[in-house]
XYZ file of C-alpha atoms in Angstrom:
379
model
C 42.819 20.398 -26.905
C 45.448 23.027 -27.175
C 42.638 26.079 -28.424
C 39.456 27.017 -26.996
C 37.653 27.724 -31.255
C 35.771 25.480 -32.443
C 32.380 24.917 -34.543
C 29.186 23.777 -31.547
C 26.985 21.406 -33.001
C 23.514 21.054 -31.813
C 21.960 17.368 -33.975
C 18.763 18.059 -31.252
C 18.142 21.409 -33.520
C 18.409 19.927 -37.153
C 16.053 16.707 -35.718
C 13.445 20.083 -34.614
C 14.087 22.025 -37.902
C 13.200 18.767 -39.829
C 9.778 18.601 -37.941
C 9.337 21.986 -38.170
C 9.809 21.493 -42.567
C 7.841 18.275 -42.677
C 4.826 20.429 -41.098
C 5.050 23.606 -43.602
C 4.315 20.538 -46.577
C 2.969 16.994 -44.621
C 2.789 15.292 -47.831
C 5.560 15.402 -49.238
C 8.345 13.487 -48.771
C 11.803 15.605 -47.260
C 15.661 15.007 -48.223
C 18.702 16.959 -46.388
C 21.027 18.655 -48.573
C 24.644 17.402 -46.523
C 26.744 18.402 -49.967
C 29.676 20.913 -48.772
C 30.213 18.225 -45.102
C 26.533 19.438 -44.784
C 26.748 22.898 -44.937
C 29.648 22.569 -42.888
C 27.972 20.241 -40.011
C 29.421 17.527 -40.111
C 28.482 15.349 -42.943
C 27.968 11.630 -41.104
C 27.016 13.237 -37.644
C 23.830 16.003 -39.653
C 22.913 12.562 -41.546
C 22.783 10.499 -38.374
C 21.301 13.074 -36.717
C 18.460 13.354 -40.105
C 18.113 9.570 -40.089
C 16.925 9.558 -36.480
C 14.256 12.262 -37.251
C 13.076 10.238 -40.380
C 13.906 12.342 -43.131
C 13.175 10.239 -46.732
C 16.642 10.331 -47.704
C 19.672 12.694 -48.968
C 20.832 15.244 -51.475
C 24.448 16.013 -52.442
C 26.654 17.296 -54.888
C 29.000 14.886 -55.543
C 29.728 11.116 -55.025
C 32.541 10.973 -53.548
C 29.930 12.816 -50.768
C 27.591 9.963 -51.510
C 30.247 7.279 -50.943
C 31.288 9.223 -47.381
C 26.899 8.232 -46.349
C 27.662 4.633 -47.780
C 31.235 3.721 -45.711
C 29.107 5.788 -42.270
C 26.494 2.868 -42.801
C 23.370 5.265 -44.311
C 21.281 3.413 -46.274
C 18.605 5.789 -47.033
C 18.649 7.500 -50.505
C 21.109 9.727 -51.744
C 20.466 11.921 -54.258
C 23.423 13.117 -56.761
C 22.542 16.711 -57.415
C 25.417 17.903 -59.758
C 25.303 14.190 -61.833
C 29.378 15.301 -62.483
C 30.523 11.418 -63.564
C 33.429 11.038 -64.759
C 34.179 7.723 -65.200
C 32.429 6.804 -62.356
C 29.288 5.694 -63.397
C 30.150 1.931 -62.526
C 30.029 3.448 -58.896
C 27.529 4.804 -59.140
C 25.119 1.274 -58.862
C 27.678 -0.412 -56.596
C 27.145 2.024 -54.270
C 23.348 2.106 -54.247
C 23.430 6.393 -55.433
C 20.854 8.268 -56.797
C 22.444 10.007 -60.215
C 20.885 13.377 -61.169
C 21.582 13.370 -65.431
C 20.739 16.058 -67.700
C 23.316 14.230 -70.886
C 22.387 11.498 -72.873
C 26.419 10.483 -72.885
C 25.237 10.291 -69.466
C 22.029 7.750 -69.218
C 23.977 5.556 -71.721
C 26.534 4.981 -70.055
C 24.569 3.860 -66.961
C 22.426 1.871 -69.201
C 26.364 0.357 -69.473
C 26.785 -0.355 -66.110
C 23.733 -2.092 -65.985
C 24.173 -4.076 -68.279
C 28.325 -4.663 -67.301
C 27.574 -5.308 -63.349
C 24.689 -8.305 -63.897
C 21.754 -5.759 -62.313
C 18.288 -7.633 -62.209
C 16.565 -3.982 -61.862
C 15.933 -1.340 -63.306
C 19.040 1.856 -62.398
C 16.172 4.958 -61.086
C 17.728 7.717 -62.390
C 16.350 11.844 -61.901
C 16.689 13.685 -65.227
C 16.999 17.309 -64.438
C 15.372 20.664 -66.796
C 17.368 23.690 -66.961
C 13.808 26.382 -66.078
C 15.667 29.579 -66.307
C 19.197 28.853 -64.083
C 21.175 28.430 -67.270
C 23.998 26.588 -65.215
C 23.411 22.386 -65.078
C 20.468 20.694 -66.418
C 19.148 20.233 -70.175
C 16.445 22.050 -72.344
C 12.485 20.847 -72.929
C 14.074 19.106 -76.514
C 17.039 17.615 -74.642
C 14.889 16.282 -71.890
C 12.027 14.482 -74.321
C 15.172 12.985 -75.446
C 15.892 11.767 -72.189
C 13.078 10.431 -71.524
C 12.401 8.292 -74.499
C 15.601 6.778 -73.735
C 14.538 5.557 -70.307
C 11.666 4.003 -71.969
C 13.391 2.553 -74.469
C 15.843 0.345 -72.279
C 15.106 -2.159 -69.465
C 18.254 -1.371 -67.182
C 16.993 2.555 -66.587
C 12.972 3.671 -65.210
C 12.381 6.819 -64.258
C 12.459 7.699 -60.728
C 12.133 11.231 -60.861
C 11.767 15.170 -62.603
C 13.593 18.019 -61.183
C 14.918 21.258 -61.279
C 15.734 24.310 -59.388
C 14.515 27.265 -58.678
C 17.164 30.619 -58.992
C 15.215 33.369 -56.831
C 13.413 31.084 -55.342
C 13.471 33.119 -51.489
C 12.931 36.234 -53.034
C 10.031 38.543 -53.576
C 10.727 40.405 -55.164
C 11.660 37.572 -58.293
C 8.025 35.300 -57.919
C 6.940 36.403 -61.461
C 10.104 34.483 -62.481
C 10.227 31.725 -60.256
C 6.752 31.034 -61.035
C 7.388 30.916 -65.048
C 10.395 27.647 -64.068
C 7.730 26.636 -62.495
C 5.323 26.801 -65.325
C 8.260 24.734 -67.044
C 8.209 22.141 -65.323
C 5.008 21.559 -64.497
C 4.741 20.840 -68.487
C 7.140 18.943 -68.514
C 5.679 17.248 -65.664
C 2.507 16.980 -67.374
C 4.040 15.157 -70.615
C 5.929 12.830 -67.852
C 3.050 11.491 -66.474
C 0.941 11.379 -69.684
C 2.975 8.085 -70.749
C 2.682 6.775 -68.022
C 5.550 7.402 -65.525
C 4.419 7.520 -61.488
C 8.778 9.669 -61.204
C 8.914 11.962 -58.426
C 8.609 14.994 -58.359
C 11.525 17.651 -56.587
C 11.847 22.025 -57.279
C 12.004 22.875 -53.947
C 14.285 24.432 -52.263
C 14.150 25.790 -48.930
C 13.325 29.637 -50.253
C 10.986 28.217 -51.806
C 9.275 25.735 -50.233
C 7.942 28.455 -47.670
C 6.645 30.472 -49.245
C 5.992 29.087 -53.057
C 3.709 26.647 -52.190
C 2.881 25.408 -55.784
C 6.836 24.219 -56.277
C 6.204 21.386 -53.618
C 5.450 19.068 -56.142
C 5.373 15.299 -54.355
C 9.469 15.681 -52.126
C 11.466 18.846 -50.518
C 14.939 19.339 -50.851
C 15.674 21.173 -48.048
C 19.229 22.747 -47.404
C 20.074 26.121 -45.363
C 16.441 25.324 -42.873
C 17.706 22.454 -41.655
C 20.668 23.851 -40.248
C 18.137 26.518 -38.701
C 18.850 29.262 -40.909
C 15.783 30.960 -43.217
C 16.853 32.122 -46.254
C 15.194 34.652 -46.819
C 17.108 36.252 -43.682
C 14.004 37.094 -42.042
C 14.258 35.601 -38.042
C 12.694 32.769 -38.127
C 10.842 32.226 -33.938
C 10.250 27.951 -35.916
C 13.719 27.568 -36.131
C 16.835 26.514 -34.312
C 20.349 27.765 -35.658
C 22.312 24.538 -35.594
C 25.783 25.674 -34.935
C 27.514 28.733 -32.669
C 31.517 29.617 -33.859
C 32.944 29.713 -30.290
C 36.555 31.452 -29.110
C 38.296 33.108 -26.183
C 39.909 36.124 -25.184
C 44.104 35.580 -25.783
C 45.449 38.409 -25.472
C 44.506 41.939 -23.673
C 46.816 44.895 -25.181
C 45.441 48.420 -24.151
C 45.765 50.551 -26.622
C 47.429 54.818 -26.714
C 45.375 57.050 -29.281
C 47.119 55.782 -32.637
C 48.649 53.199 -31.930
C 47.578 50.242 -35.185
C 46.756 47.225 -35.080
C 46.634 44.213 -37.229
C 48.043 44.016 -40.428
C 49.022 46.785 -42.401
C 47.468 49.225 -39.688
C 44.315 49.457 -41.668
C 43.328 50.693 -37.897
C 44.168 53.226 -35.797
C 43.555 53.910 -32.004
C 41.540 56.912 -32.004
C 41.269 56.513 -28.048
C 42.878 54.707 -24.859
C 41.446 51.845 -25.439
C 41.710 47.996 -24.518
C 41.663 45.708 -27.019
C 41.458 40.934 -27.115
C 43.138 38.799 -29.814
C 41.108 35.764 -30.720
C 42.440 32.674 -32.499
C 40.474 32.767 -35.352
C 40.789 34.136 -38.835
C 40.295 33.409 -42.026
C 42.452 30.500 -41.963
C 39.705 29.095 -39.982
C 36.896 29.943 -42.254
C 36.572 33.729 -41.036
C 36.160 35.763 -44.084
C 38.665 38.753 -44.166
C 36.651 40.425 -46.537
C 34.424 40.691 -42.044
C 37.806 43.053 -41.373
C 37.127 46.224 -39.719
C 32.901 44.791 -39.980
C 32.437 42.075 -38.255
C 31.558 41.953 -34.328
C 32.165 39.731 -31.468
C 30.134 39.214 -29.352
C 32.410 39.159 -24.944
C 30.570 39.979 -21.586
C 27.497 39.289 -23.901
C 28.779 42.390 -25.801
C 28.266 42.647 -29.311
C 32.430 44.197 -29.903
C 33.351 45.192 -32.752
C 35.999 43.218 -35.152
C 38.775 46.315 -35.379
C 42.096 46.017 -37.409
C 42.433 43.494 -40.581
C 41.070 39.505 -39.709
C 44.372 37.577 -39.984
C 45.162 34.067 -41.048
C 45.414 33.049 -37.662
C 44.067 36.239 -35.506
C 42.087 38.047 -35.167
C 41.141 40.794 -33.179
C 38.051 43.352 -30.857
C 37.570 46.044 -29.176
C 37.413 45.563 -25.620
C 35.792 49.525 -24.820
C 31.801 47.264 -24.129
C 32.837 45.329 -21.461
C 35.512 46.089 -19.284
C 36.495 43.985 -17.291
C 37.365 41.180 -19.425
C 40.415 38.923 -19.725
C 42.434 36.740 -20.802
C 39.910 33.183 -21.331
C 36.739 35.055 -21.706
C 34.511 33.049 -23.793
C 33.908 35.058 -27.069
C 30.974 34.215 -29.925
C 31.887 34.320 -33.019
C 28.469 33.303 -34.365
C 25.230 32.736 -32.372
C 24.074 33.462 -29.358
C 25.851 34.558 -25.938
C 23.877 36.851 -22.984
C 20.940 38.224 -24.772
C 22.573 39.179 -28.153
C 22.987 37.394 -30.724
C 24.838 36.628 -33.953
C 23.683 34.516 -36.514
C 25.279 33.540 -40.295
C 22.733 36.825 -41.896
C 25.291 39.185 -39.408
C 27.842 37.368 -40.613
C 27.315 37.868 -44.458
C 26.178 40.921 -43.963
C 29.171 42.252 -42.661
C 31.813 40.258 -44.669
C 29.643 41.051 -47.672
C 27.711 37.282 -48.864
C 25.761 35.138 -47.588
C 23.932 32.549 -44.843
C 25.658 30.263 -47.169
C 28.521 31.347 -47.903
C 29.329 31.741 -44.023
C 28.556 28.427 -42.935
C 30.364 26.812 -45.097
C 33.444 27.923 -44.696
C 34.391 26.225 -42.208
C 37.640 24.436 -42.217
C 38.325 21.361 -41.413
C 40.877 21.902 -38.618
C 37.897 23.956 -37.068
C 37.280 21.606 -34.665
C 33.749 20.458 -34.649
C 31.827 19.638 -31.219
C 28.938 17.519 -32.155
C 25.810 17.464 -28.979
C 22.753 15.704 -28.717
C 20.853 15.266 -25.946
C 20.517 11.063 -26.434
C 24.283 10.636 -27.664
C 26.004 13.243 -25.605
C 28.956 15.579 -26.961
C 31.283 13.823 -29.547
C 34.330 15.532 -30.746
C 34.368 15.458 -35.064
C 35.552 16.225 -37.729
């Protein structure tokens, strides 16, 4: 490869994290959320590792993501969480994906697709109740209508009932989270009173650790799968699966007053050495971390100086006087006794760990590693 910049993905960590999550709620089914290219980690590679780790199924946002999994030979259940199908209802059936529904029009379209394909068994659908996100999902009145619509259709069955919590990781919002859970629980009781026994799921990564009442019988684990606690707290039981690595491409000796990068946002206060690293916002490294973020070189935290550009960033090498061209630079992950977490990068850039990892662009080479399969380059 022409440049050293890469994302190293530890697939063994994926398995370890899934085992820990299962231990939190051993009586629950566990679905790994692999939307957005498995949070930047590589959709197919992560799904295969999770399947080896005996996950029960997967969650994706888009039908297209589910198709990629099916084309890769993944046979476990795949739930399409966003419920946006366009004219693709028939392909959802043909690809054996599990649709989430919250609109009557989609229920009608899936019923028609079942008839058109001559499917011999009812299609299982998951209904989504909006309990306070005000984003996707239906209210209680529409939810009841959808359940009744499924009951009257020989081609459909109620396979799941779900909601999404707004702030499950935030103790300050526990009262609201419990309101959501209670609203959801009331509708679950109503569904069960009508003789249905669907999967019930509300717990995302933040909630499944902190709020046992949210767990019901299926967990939707996202950020935790990748070794990141949504709360931002250190969790020794989790193993971060991603490490961003590059190298020092050039070293400059600056005199006082010399500037670095576009628009001269950094000017050297003294004589100093800076190193250029071939990673920038075109790779998904957030530009808002300019003059705030840090990288690891020689086991030392080196401040980013100057404006992060599309392809490059520059760091202050004052703390590592022996650093030179070719030395490893770590943008995310551990080096020596220091570590930069996704939450660190998020704080420096004014955003979340979710955005940090999912923002990694396709031009950054992923290198997937596992003890059983060795090293595999992937996209």
